Coordinates of C-alpha atoms in Angstrom, one line a residue:
X72 CA -180.3 242.3 74.5
X73 CA -178.2 245.6 73.9
X74 CA -176.1 248.0 75.4
X75 CA -178.0 251.8 73.9
X76 CA -176.1 255.4 73.6
X77 CA -177.7 259.0 72.1
X78 CA -176.6 262.7 72.2
X79 CA -179.6 264.7 71.3
X80 CA -178.5 268.1 70.6
X81 CA -179.4 271.9 70.2
X82 CA -176.4 272.5 67.9
X83 CA -175.4 270.0 65.2
X84 CA -173.7 267.6 66.4
X85 CA -170.0 266.3 66.6
X86 CA -168.3 263.9 64.5
X87 CA -166.4 262.6 67.7
X88 CA -169.7 261.7 69.9
X89 CA -169.9 258.9 67.2
X90 CA -166.9 257.0 67.2
X91 CA -165.9 258.0 71.3
X92 CA -169.7 255.5 72.2
X93 CA -168.4 253.0 69.5
X94 CA -165.2 252.9 71.3
X95 CA -166.1 252.7 75.0
X96 CA -168.8 249.5 74.2
X97 CA -166.3 248.4 71.4
X98 CA -163.8 248.0 74.6
X99 CA -165.5 247.6 77.0
X100 CA -168.7 244.8 76.1
X101 CA -168.9 241.6 73.8
X102 CA -171.4 243.0 71.1
X103 CA -172.3 241.0 68.2
X104 CA -173.3 244.3 66.0
X105 CA -172.7 247.9 66.9
X106 CA -175.1 250.3 64.8
X107 CA -175.9 253.5 64.2
X108 CA -178.3 256.0 62.7
X109 CA -177.8 259.7 62.8
X110 CA -179.2 262.9 61.8
X111 CA -178.3 266.9 62.0
X112 CA -178.3 266.8 65.3
X113 CA -178.6 263.8 67.1
X114 CA -177.0 260.3 67.3
X115 CA -178.5 256.9 68.7
X116 CA -176.5 253.8 68.7
X117 CA -177.0 250.0 69.4
X118 CA -174.7 247.2 70.4
X119 CA -176.4 244.1 70.0
X120 CA -175.8 240.4 71.5
X121 CA -177.2 237.6 69.4
X122 CA -179.2 236.2 72.9
X123 CA -181.7 234.7 70.9
X124 CA -182.6 233.3 67.2
X125 CA -185.0 236.5 66.0
X126 CA -181.9 239.0 67.8
X127 CA -180.1 238.3 65.1
X128 CA -182.4 240.1 62.5
X129 CA -182.7 243.1 64.6
X130 CA -182.0 246.2 62.9
X131 CA -182.1 248.7 65.2
X132 CA -181.3 252.0 66.4
X133 CA -185.3 252.9 63.3
X134 CA -185.1 257.0 62.5
X135 CA -188.8 256.9 60.8
X136 CA -189.2 260.1 58.7
X137 CA -192.3 259.6 58.2
X138 CA -193.1 259.8 62.0
X139 CA -190.0 261.9 62.5
X140 CA -189.4 259.2 65.5
X141 CA -185.1 257.8 66.5
X142 CA -186.1 254.2 68.4
X143 CA -183.6 252.0 69.6
X144 CA -183.9 250.3 73.1
X145 CA -182.4 247.9 75.1
X146 CA -184.8 244.2 75.2
X147 CA -186.0 240.9 75.9
X148 CA -189.3 240.9 75.6
X149 CA -191.3 237.1 77.4
X150 CA -194.7 238.4 76.3
X151 CA -193.8 238.0 72.5
X152 CA -197.0 235.6 71.6
X153 CA -199.1 238.3 73.4
X154 CA -197.5 241.1 71.6
X155 CA -198.0 239.9 68.1
X156 CA -201.4 239.0 68.8
X157 CA -202.2 242.0 70.6
X158 CA -200.1 244.4 66.9
X159 CA -201.8 241.8 64.1
X160 CA -197.9 240.8 63.0
X161 CA -198.3 238.1 60.9
X162 CA -194.4 237.2 61.1
X163 CA -193.7 235.4 63.5
X164 CA -189.8 235.8 64.0
X165 CA -189.8 239.7 64.2
X166 CA -187.2 241.0 66.5
X167 CA -188.0 242.2 69.6
X168 CA -186.4 245.7 69.0
X169 CA -188.5 246.3 66.5
X170 CA -192.0 244.9 67.9
X171 CA -191.4 246.9 70.6
X172 CA -191.1 250.1 67.9
X173 CA -194.4 248.6 67.1
X174 CA -195.9 249.0 70.1
X175 CA -194.7 252.4 70.6
X176 CA -196.3 253.3 67.4
X177 CA -199.2 251.8 69.4
X178 CA -199.6 252.6 72.5
X179 CA -197.0 255.8 72.5
X180 CA -195.5 255.8 76.1
X181 CA -198.3 253.7 77.4
X182 CA -196.1 250.8 75.4
X183 CA -194.3 250.1 78.8
X184 CA -197.5 249.0 80.7
X185 CA -197.8 246.6 78.3
X186 CA -194.7 245.1 78.2
X187 CA -193.0 241.6 80.3
X188 CA -189.3 241.5 80.0
X189 CA -185.8 243.6 80.6
X190 CA -185.9 246.1 78.5
X191 CA -184.5 250.0 78.8
X192 CA -186.3 251.9 75.5
X193 CA -185.2 255.8 74.4
X194 CA -187.3 257.0 71.7
X195 CA -186.9 261.2 70.4
X196 CA -190.2 263.0 69.0
X197 CA -188.7 265.4 66.7
X198 CA -191.5 267.0 66.2
X199 CA -192.3 267.7 70.4
X200 CA -188.9 267.2 71.1
X201 CA -189.5 264.8 73.3
X202 CA -187.1 262.3 74.8
X203 CA -188.6 259.5 76.2
X204 CA -186.5 256.8 78.4
X205 CA -187.8 253.9 80.1
X206 CA -187.3 250.7 81.9
X207 CA -187.8 247.6 83.2
X208 CA -190.7 247.5 86.6
X209 CA -187.6 246.2 88.3
X210 CA -184.5 248.4 86.5
X211 CA -183.0 244.9 85.3
X212 CA -182.0 247.3 82.3
X213 CA -180.3 250.0 83.5
X214 CA -179.9 253.2 81.8
X215 CA -178.0 256.5 82.4
X216 CA -178.8 260.4 81.3
X217 CA -177.3 263.8 81.5
X218 CA -179.5 266.5 81.3
X219 CA -177.8 269.7 79.7
X220 CA -178.6 272.8 78.8
X221 CA -177.0 272.1 74.6
X222 CA -179.7 269.4 74.6
X223 CA -179.4 265.8 77.1
X224 CA -177.0 262.5 76.9
X225 CA -178.2 259.0 77.1
X226 CA -175.8 255.8 77.3
X227 CA -176.1 251.5 79.0
X228 CA -172.7 252.7 80.5
X229 CA -171.1 256.4 82.2
X230 CA -168.0 256.0 80.6
X231 CA -169.1 257.7 77.8
X232 CA -170.6 260.4 78.5
X233 CA -167.8 261.3 80.8
X234 CA -165.5 261.5 77.8
X235 CA -168.4 263.9 75.8
X236 CA -168.9 266.1 79.0
X237 CA -165.4 266.3 80.6
X238 CA -166.3 268.2 83.3
X239 CA -168.6 266.1 85.2
X240 CA -167.9 266.7 89.0
X241 CA -168.3 263.6 91.5
X242 CA -171.4 263.6 93.4
X243 CA -170.3 264.0 97.5
X244 CA -174.0 262.6 99.1
X245 CA -173.9 259.8 97.1
X246 CA -169.8 259.5 98.1
X247 CA -171.0 259.8 101.8
X248 CA -174.2 257.5 100.9
X249 CA -172.0 254.7 99.9
X250 CA -169.7 255.3 103.3
X251 CA -172.0 255.8 105.8
X252 CA -174.7 253.0 104.8
X253 CA -174.8 249.7 106.8
X254 CA -173.4 247.0 105.7
X255 CA -172.9 246.0 101.8
X256 CA -175.7 248.3 100.6
X257 CA -173.3 251.8 98.2
X258 CA -176.2 253.6 97.9
X259 CA -178.9 255.5 98.8
X260 CA -180.4 257.2 96.2
X261 CA -182.6 255.0 93.8
X262 CA -181.7 257.2 90.7
X263 CA -178.5 259.4 91.7
X264 CA -174.8 258.6 90.8
X265 CA -171.2 259.2 91.5
X266 CA -171.4 262.2 89.0
X267 CA -172.9 265.0 88.9
X268 CA -176.6 265.2 87.2
X269 CA -176.0 261.5 86.0
X270 CA -179.0 259.8 87.3
X271 CA -180.4 256.8 86.5
X272 CA -184.0 255.7 85.5
X273 CA -185.8 253.9 88.6
X274 CA -187.4 250.8 88.4
X275 CA -191.0 251.1 86.6
X276 CA -190.6 254.7 85.5
X277 CA -190.0 256.7 82.4
X278 CA -189.0 260.1 82.3
X279 CA -189.7 262.5 79.3
X280 CA -187.9 265.5 78.5
X281 CA -188.9 268.2 76.4
X282 CA -186.5 271.7 75.9
X283 CA -184.5 270.6 78.9
X284 CA -187.6 270.2 81.3
X285 CA -187.7 266.6 82.8
X286 CA -190.6 264.9 84.2
X287 CA -190.4 260.9 85.6
X288 CA -193.5 258.9 85.5
X289 CA -194.1 255.3 87.5
X290 CA -195.9 253.2 85.2
X291 CA -195.8 250.4 87.9
X292 CA -195.8 249.0 90.8
X293 CA -196.6 245.1 93.0
X294 CA -200.2 244.8 92.5
X295 CA -202.4 243.7 94.6
X296 CA -203.6 240.7 92.8
X297 CA -207.5 238.9 93.2
X298 CA -206.1 236.0 94.4
X299 CA -208.2 233.3 96.1
X300 CA -205.9 231.4 98.8
X301 CA -207.6 229.8 101.3
X302 CA -205.9 226.8 101.9
X303 CA -201.9 225.9 102.2
X304 CA -202.5 223.8 99.0
X305 CA -204.1 226.8 96.3
X306 CA -201.5 228.4 97.7
X307 CA -198.5 226.0 96.5
X308 CA -200.1 225.2 93.7
X309 CA -200.6 229.5 92.2
X310 CA -196.8 229.0 93.0
X311 CA -196.1 226.6 91.3
X312 CA -197.2 227.5 88.6
X313 CA -196.5 231.4 88.9
X314 CA -192.3 230.5 89.3
X315 CA -192.4 228.0 87.0
X316 CA -193.9 230.3 84.2
X317 CA -190.9 232.9 85.7
X318 CA -188.5 230.2 85.1
X319 CA -189.4 229.2 81.6
X320 CA -189.4 233.1 80.4
X321 CA -185.7 233.5 81.3
X322 CA -184.5 230.7 79.1
X323 CA -185.6 232.3 75.9
X324 CA -182.0 231.7 74.1
X325 CA -180.6 229.8 71.1
X326 CA -177.4 229.2 73.0
X327 CA -177.1 227.3 76.0
X328 CA -178.1 228.2 79.9
X329 CA -176.2 228.7 82.3
X330 CA -176.8 229.0 86.9
X331 CA -174.8 230.1 90.0
X332 CA -175.6 227.1 91.3
X333 CA -174.9 227.1 95.5
X334 CA -176.9 225.2 98.3
X335 CA -179.5 227.3 99.4
X336 CA -183.2 227.8 97.8
X337 CA -182.9 230.3 96.0
X338 CA -180.3 229.6 93.0
X339 CA -181.5 225.2 93.8
X340 CA -185.4 226.3 93.3
X341 CA -184.6 228.3 89.4
X342 CA -182.1 225.1 88.9
X343 CA -184.5 222.2 89.3
X344 CA -187.4 224.4 87.1
X345 CA -184.9 225.5 85.0
X346 CA -183.8 221.8 84.4
X347 CA -186.6 219.9 84.2
X348 CA -187.9 222.8 81.2
X349 CA -184.7 222.2 79.6
X350 CA -185.2 219.1 79.4
X351 CA -188.7 218.2 77.8
X352 CA -186.3 220.2 75.1
X353 CA -183.3 217.7 75.5
X354 CA -180.7 220.6 76.7
X355 CA -178.7 220.7 79.2
X356 CA -178.0 223.1 81.9
X357 CA -174.7 224.4 82.7
X358 CA -174.2 225.0 86.7
X359 CA -171.0 227.0 88.4
X360 CA -170.2 227.2 92.0
X361 CA -167.7 228.5 93.9
X362 CA -166.1 226.0 96.5
X363 CA -162.7 227.4 99.0
X364 CA -159.5 226.6 97.7
X365 CA -157.6 226.4 101.0
X366 CA -160.1 224.4 103.8
X367 CA -158.3 227.1 105.8
X368 CA -161.3 228.5 106.8
X369 CA -162.3 231.2 110.7
X370 CA -163.4 228.7 113.3
X371 CA -165.3 231.9 114.1
X372 CA -168.0 230.5 112.3
X373 CA -171.1 229.7 113.2
X374 CA -171.8 225.1 113.0
X375 CA -175.3 226.1 110.4
X376 CA -172.7 227.7 107.9
X377 CA -172.0 225.2 105.1
X378 CA -168.4 226.6 104.3
X379 CA -168.0 224.0 100.8
X380 CA -171.4 223.9 99.4
X381 CA -170.1 221.2 96.7
X382 CA -171.8 218.2 98.3
X383 CA -175.1 219.7 98.6
X384 CA -175.2 221.1 95.0
X385 CA -174.7 217.2 94.0
X386 CA -177.7 216.7 95.6
X387 CA -179.4 218.6 93.1
X388 CA -176.9 217.7 90.2
X389 CA -177.8 214.4 91.2
X390 CA -181.6 215.0 91.1
X391 CA -181.1 216.0 87.2
X392 CA -179.0 214.4 85.1
X393 CA -178.5 217.1 82.4
X394 CA -177.3 219.3 84.6
X395 CA -173.4 219.7 83.9
X396 CA -172.0 221.1 86.6
X397 CA -168.3 222.9 87.3
X398 CA -166.7 224.0 90.3
X399 CA -164.4 227.2 90.7
X400 CA -161.8 228.3 93.0
X401 CA -160.2 231.2 91.7
X402 CA -157.2 229.1 91.4
X403 CA -157.1 230.7 95.4
X404 CA -156.0 234.4 94.0
X405 CA -157.5 236.9 96.3
X406 CA -159.4 239.0 95.9
X407 CA -157.7 242.4 96.0
X408 CA -156.1 241.6 92.4
X409 CA -159.8 242.4 90.5
X410 CA -160.3 245.5 91.9
X411 CA -159.3 247.3 89.2
X412 CA -161.2 245.4 87.2
X413 CA -164.2 245.2 88.8
X414 CA -164.2 248.0 89.3
X415 CA -164.2 248.6 85.2
X416 CA -167.0 247.1 84.7
X417 CA -169.5 248.5 87.5
X418 CA -168.1 252.2 86.6
X419 CA -169.5 252.9 90.6
X420 CA -167.5 252.0 93.9
X421 CA -168.4 249.1 95.1
X422 CA -168.6 247.2 98.6
X423 CA -169.5 243.4 97.0
X424 CA -165.6 243.1 97.0
X425 CA -165.8 239.1 98.3
X426 CA -167.8 237.6 95.9
X427 CA -167.5 239.6 92.9
X428 CA -164.3 238.9 91.3
X429 CA -165.2 235.0 91.9
X430 CA -168.5 236.2 89.9
X431 CA -166.6 237.4 87.3
X432 CA -165.2 233.8 86.9
X433 CA -168.4 232.3 86.7
X434 CA -169.5 234.4 83.8
X435 CA -166.4 234.4 82.0
X436 CA -166.1 230.1 82.4
X437 CA -169.6 230.3 81.2
X438 CA -169.5 232.5 78.3
X439 CA -166.7 229.8 77.0
X440 CA -168.7 227.2 77.2
X441 CA -171.4 228.7 74.6
X442 CA -174.3 230.1 77.4
X443 CA -175.5 233.9 76.5
X444 CA -178.3 233.3 79.4
X445 CA -176.8 233.2 82.7
X446 CA -179.6 232.5 85.8
X447 CA -179.6 233.4 89.7
X448 CA -181.8 233.5 92.5
X449 CA -180.4 236.5 93.9
X450 CA -183.6 238.2 95.1
X451 CA -185.2 235.1 96.5
X452 CA -184.0 235.9 100.0
X453 CA -186.5 238.2 99.3
X454 CA -189.6 236.6 97.6
X455 CA -189.4 232.9 97.2
X456 CA -187.5 231.6 99.9
X457 CA -188.9 234.6 102.0
X458 CA -190.1 233.8 105.8
X459 CA -188.4 234.0 108.7
X460 CA -190.4 232.9 111.5
X461 CA -189.9 236.1 113.9
X462 CA -191.0 238.3 111.0
X463 CA -194.8 236.1 111.1
X464 CA -195.3 235.6 114.3
X465 CA -195.0 239.3 115.4
X466 CA -197.0 240.3 112.0
X467 CA -199.6 238.1 113.9
X468 CA -198.4 239.4 117.4
X469 CA -199.0 243.1 117.0
X470 CA -202.1 242.7 115.1
X471 CA -203.4 241.1 118.2
X472 CA -203.7 237.9 116.4
X473 CA -203.1 235.5 119.5
X474 CA -204.3 232.0 119.3
X475 CA -202.9 232.0 115.6
X476 CA -199.4 233.8 116.6
X477 CA -199.8 230.8 119.3
X478 CA -200.7 228.2 117.5
X479 CA -197.7 228.7 115.0
X480 CA -194.9 229.2 117.3
X481 CA -196.3 226.2 119.2
X482 CA -196.2 224.1 115.8
X483 CA -192.6 225.9 114.8
X484 CA -191.1 224.5 118.0
X485 CA -193.0 221.1 117.9
X486 CA -190.8 221.2 113.8
X487 CA -187.7 222.7 115.7
X488 CA -187.6 220.9 119.0
X489 CA -186.6 224.2 120.4
X490 CA -188.7 224.8 124.0
X491 CA -191.6 226.3 124.1
X492 CA -191.3 228.3 127.0
X493 CA -188.0 229.5 125.9
X494 CA -189.3 231.0 122.4
X495 CA -192.3 232.0 124.3
X496 CA -189.8 234.5 126.2
X497 CA -187.7 235.4 123.8
X498 CA -190.7 236.5 121.6
X499 CA -191.8 238.6 123.7
X500 CA -188.5 240.2 124.3
X501 CA -188.1 240.4 120.8
X502 CA -191.6 241.6 120.5
X503 CA -190.9 245.1 123.3
X504 CA -187.8 245.5 121.6
X505 CA -189.0 246.3 117.8
X506 CA -192.3 247.7 119.1
X507 CA -190.1 250.0 120.8
X508 CA -187.7 251.3 117.8
X509 CA -191.2 251.2 115.1
X510 CA -192.2 254.1 117.3
X511 CA -189.1 255.5 117.7
X512 CA -189.0 259.3 115.5
X513 CA -185.3 259.7 116.3
X514 CA -183.7 256.7 115.3
X515 CA -182.1 258.8 111.9
X516 CA -180.6 261.4 113.8
X517 CA -179.6 258.8 116.0
X518 CA -178.0 256.3 113.3
X519 CA -174.3 255.2 114.0
X520 CA -172.9 254.0 110.6
X521 CA -170.6 250.4 111.1
X522 CA -167.4 251.9 109.5
X523 CA -165.3 252.8 113.1
X524 CA -162.9 254.4 110.6
X525 CA -164.2 257.5 109.4
X526 CA -164.0 260.9 110.4
X527 CA -165.7 262.2 113.0
X528 CA -166.5 265.8 111.4
X529 CA -167.4 264.2 108.3
X530 CA -169.9 262.0 110.6
X531 CA -171.5 265.1 111.9
X532 CA -171.6 267.2 108.2
X533 CA -173.7 264.4 106.9
X534 CA -177.0 264.7 106.0
X535 CA -178.2 262.2 107.8
X536 CA -182.3 262.8 108.5
X537 CA -182.8 264.6 104.2
X538 CA -180.5 261.3 103.2
X539 CA -182.9 259.3 105.1
X540 CA -186.2 261.0 104.8
X541 CA -188.1 257.6 103.2
X542 CA -185.8 255.8 104.9
X543 CA -187.7 253.3 107.7
X544 CA -184.5 253.2 108.9
X545 CA -185.1 251.2 112.5
X546 CA -186.8 248.0 110.5
X547 CA -183.0 247.5 108.8
X548 CA -181.5 245.3 111.6
X549 CA -183.0 243.4 115.2
X550 CA -186.0 244.4 114.5
X551 CA -188.7 241.9 113.4
X552 CA -190.8 243.2 110.0
X553 CA -194.4 242.6 110.2
X554 CA -196.3 242.6 107.2
X555 CA -196.5 246.3 105.2
X556 CA -192.9 247.1 106.0
X557 CA -192.3 243.6 104.1
X558 CA -193.7 244.9 101.2
X559 CA -191.7 247.9 102.0
X560 CA -189.2 246.3 100.8
X561 CA -190.1 243.6 98.7
X562 CA -189.5 246.3 96.3
X563 CA -187.0 248.9 97.1
X564 CA -186.1 250.9 94.4
X565 CA -182.4 251.8 95.4
X566 CA -181.8 247.8 95.4
X567 CA -183.2 247.3 92.0
X568 CA -181.8 249.4 90.3
X569 CA -178.3 248.5 91.7
X570 CA -178.7 244.9 90.8
X571 CA -179.4 245.9 87.5
X572 CA -176.8 248.2 87.0
X573 CA -174.3 245.2 88.3
X574 CA -176.0 242.4 86.1
X575 CA -176.3 244.6 82.6
X576 CA -172.5 245.8 83.1
X577 CA -171.7 241.5 84.1
X578 CA -173.0 240.9 81.5
X579 CA -172.5 243.0 78.9
X580 CA -168.5 242.6 80.1
X581 CA -169.0 238.4 79.0
X582 CA -171.4 238.4 76.4
X583 CA -174.0 236.7 78.5
X584 CA -177.3 237.5 79.7
X585 CA -178.0 237.4 84.0
X586 CA -181.5 236.5 84.5
X587 CA -183.4 236.5 88.3
X588 CA -186.6 234.7 88.1
X589 CA -187.2 235.7 92.0
X590 CA -187.0 238.9 90.5
X591 CA -189.7 238.8 87.6
X592 CA -192.6 241.2 88.5
X593 CA -194.8 238.3 88.1
X594 CA -193.0 236.7 91.5
X595 CA -192.5 240.1 93.1
X596 CA -196.9 240.9 92.7
X597 CA -197.5 237.0 94.0
X598 CA -195.8 237.8 97.3
X599 CA -197.5 241.5 97.9
X600 CA -200.1 239.3 97.7
X601 CA -200.5 236.4 99.4
X602 CA -201.1 236.0 103.0
X603 CA -198.3 236.8 105.3
X604 CA -198.9 233.8 107.4
X605 CA -197.9 231.9 104.0
X606 CA -194.7 233.0 104.1
X607 CA -193.9 230.4 107.7
X608 CA -197.5 228.8 107.2
X609 CA -198.0 226.6 110.5
X610 CA -194.5 227.1 111.6
X611 CA -192.5 226.7 108.7
X612 CA -190.2 228.5 107.7
X613 CA -189.6 229.4 104.2
X614 CA -193.0 227.8 103.3
X615 CA -192.9 228.9 100.0
X616 CA -189.9 227.0 98.8
X617 CA -189.6 224.1 101.9
X618 CA -193.3 222.8 101.1
X619 CA -194.3 224.3 97.8
X620 CA -191.2 223.3 95.7
X621 CA -189.9 220.2 98.4
X622 CA -190.3 217.3 95.6
X623 CA -187.8 219.2 93.8
X624 CA -184.8 220.0 96.1
X625 CA -183.2 217.3 97.9
X626 CA -184.4 216.6 101.6
X627 CA -180.4 217.9 103.1
X628 CA -181.3 221.2 101.3
X629 CA -184.6 221.7 102.5
X630 CA -185.1 219.5 105.5
X631 CA -182.7 222.2 108.1
X632 CA -184.1 225.1 109.7
X633 CA -180.9 226.3 110.3
X634 CA -178.5 226.4 107.5
X635 CA -176.7 228.8 105.6
X636 CA -173.6 228.9 102.6
X637 CA -170.7 230.6 103.2
X638 CA -169.9 232.2 99.8
X639 CA -166.3 233.3 99.5
X640 CA -165.5 231.0 103.2
X641 CA -161.6 231.3 102.8
X642 CA -161.1 234.6 101.4
X643 CA -159.5 235.9 104.3
X644 CA -156.7 233.1 104.4
X645 CA -155.9 233.6 100.4
X646 CA -155.5 237.4 101.7
X647 CA -153.4 236.7 105.0
X648 CA -151.1 234.4 102.4
X649 CA -150.9 237.3 100.1
X650 CA -150.5 241.0 102.7
X651 CA -147.0 241.5 102.3
X652 CA -147.7 242.6 99.0
X653 CA -151.3 243.6 99.4
X654 CA -150.3 245.5 102.7
X655 CA -148.0 248.1 101.3
X656 CA -150.1 249.0 98.4
X657 CA -153.6 249.7 101.3
X658 CA -151.3 251.1 102.9
X659 CA -150.1 253.5 100.0
X660 CA -154.5 253.6 99.1
X661 CA -155.0 255.0 102.1
X662 CA -152.8 257.6 102.3
X663 CA -154.9 258.8 98.8
X664 CA -155.2 263.6 99.9
X665 CA -158.6 262.1 98.4
X666 CA -159.7 260.7 100.8
X667 CA -158.3 262.5 104.1
X668 CA -161.7 264.8 104.5
X669 CA -162.9 260.9 104.8
X670 CA -160.6 259.1 107.5
X671 CA -159.6 259.0 110.6
X672 CA -156.0 258.4 109.8
X673 CA -154.8 258.1 113.4
X674 CA -157.7 254.5 113.8
X675 CA -155.9 253.7 109.8
X676 CA -152.0 254.3 111.1
X677 CA -153.0 252.5 114.7
X678 CA -154.6 249.4 112.0
X679 CA -151.2 249.4 109.9
X680 CA -149.0 249.5 113.1
X681 CA -150.4 246.4 114.3
X682 CA -151.2 244.7 111.6
X683 CA -147.8 245.0 109.5
X684 CA -146.4 241.2 109.6
X685 CA -149.1 238.8 110.1
X686 CA -153.3 239.4 108.7
X687 CA -155.2 237.3 111.3
X688 CA -159.4 236.4 111.9
X689 CA -159.5 239.9 115.1
X690 CA -159.0 241.6 112.1
X691 CA -161.4 240.7 109.1
X692 CA -164.7 242.5 110.1
X693 CA -162.3 245.9 110.5
X694 CA -160.4 245.1 107.2
X695 CA -163.9 245.0 105.3
X696 CA -163.7 249.0 106.2
X697 CA -160.3 249.7 104.7
X698 CA -160.6 247.9 101.7
X699 CA -163.7 249.6 100.8
X700 CA -161.9 252.4 101.1
X701 CA -159.5 251.5 99.2
X702 CA -162.2 250.9 96.2
X703 CA -163.1 254.7 96.9
X704 CA -159.8 256.2 96.4
X705 CA -158.8 253.9 93.1
X706 CA -162.6 255.8 91.7
X707 CA -161.6 258.4 92.7
X708 CA -158.3 258.0 91.0

């Protein structure tokens, strides 16, 4: 894998542009080699990670005098054999970047339709003055670009663009989205960034920029596969086959393979398949699990939350002797100490401040263990382990498949040992409220933000309707998802581009590549194509994993219907222990002039007066929004 950058000027490039790019990437990334190609008005660069054996021979960027082309790419291709055969290449050890370059020469812009894997691409055609930028179907490798009057600048990281073009302003609409978006969602737009006129590539698209004119083309979206899955046996067989292929593709490296392993369905499923695959080559899988440092956990947590996942993870490890586990706890340090470090890596405001520091520890430890590929199952809730029983029941009910609805509900109640009468009544009430919400046309303007500390004047001025014009807001909370809305959220560009930013940057910062087989385009298309009933077939929630992979996972993990791992369960207790140090810094940061137009000062001050000496569980939920403000304050500083 790589980091890529480039600058196309209509006038002569300045030499310091090259040094700016190199300085940033040498400072922020762990790379094995940096190369550049320059012409009179262009700079193209590539910082390479030796993730595979072939990547050691990578010679990027490429300048072809004959074709008048500058080419660079950040890529890890999964369909090398297919491409080598299609292009009649004899050298089986050809590096991925060179292979992609030959694919571009052969197919032109349509090369992206023949690629499978992780990639971002930049090509400048000097004859037509056209810059071609592309990213893979799930935007797993982020790429930013700034189209300006003197040319265009692109980069895997934002910082070089900002250093070269010092007059770029903050994007106030993006910052408003960050504060107004529900939950931990940090962005609304799939292509905007916190900076004016700096954009990122949307999943499954490519961009053509010719003399300042920009065109965006979509080349991929989930396909309706011609699957003939009439029986549960056919569905399970097809699922296992495609999932094993996706996991296998993610294991290609000349280093070790690690995984963030919890006791949940998704990471456990990836770990089980990966461990079996690696065992055939006598290789280990190194797992990394966060466990609480303290056992002082809030009594408010529901009983079905697993607060310490070590015991359940050990059940999976016991099934696969080649899994080498590590259990980490950040030595009990609270997340607050890592805020600036995470912000430096992410380059954009973030909300997952509780989990990101512990994930950073996992990545660092894996890198020290010589892992080059690090697996996750982060997207699995939308794909392999999707299957909330209420969603499937509502889809049957709303489509008037009443016999299927009653039969599925009956099977569920029997397996879950719940009252049929109470469940039926509960479904009727829930479905009625869902019908009402889905038919409403006023939810956009009536939406109330979660953050009670937001200034009312800011809320009233925020352009909710235009920012959420393409959103289907009623389904974001307290409503069931019928099939059409599930498919809408399954391939959700704004979520995909954010995940790509996080994975690309954390990977570069630690010298690894982060891969999620549950977000593979083949898995997404499979889930887009199967009959909706199979997600909770015969009333069994999350049926694909629970039944399809039941021979691969311990019964303690797939058995209970209500069982969820709670990561960083002791986060608040750790903050409480250091509250005397955190309190004055947090109070100072929230008093920054840059936040004045966003916050309700009286409510903020009231919180600080009441909680000067103690951080207890009565204010945990409120404090989350204060820390979100803190991150924004640091970003704006």
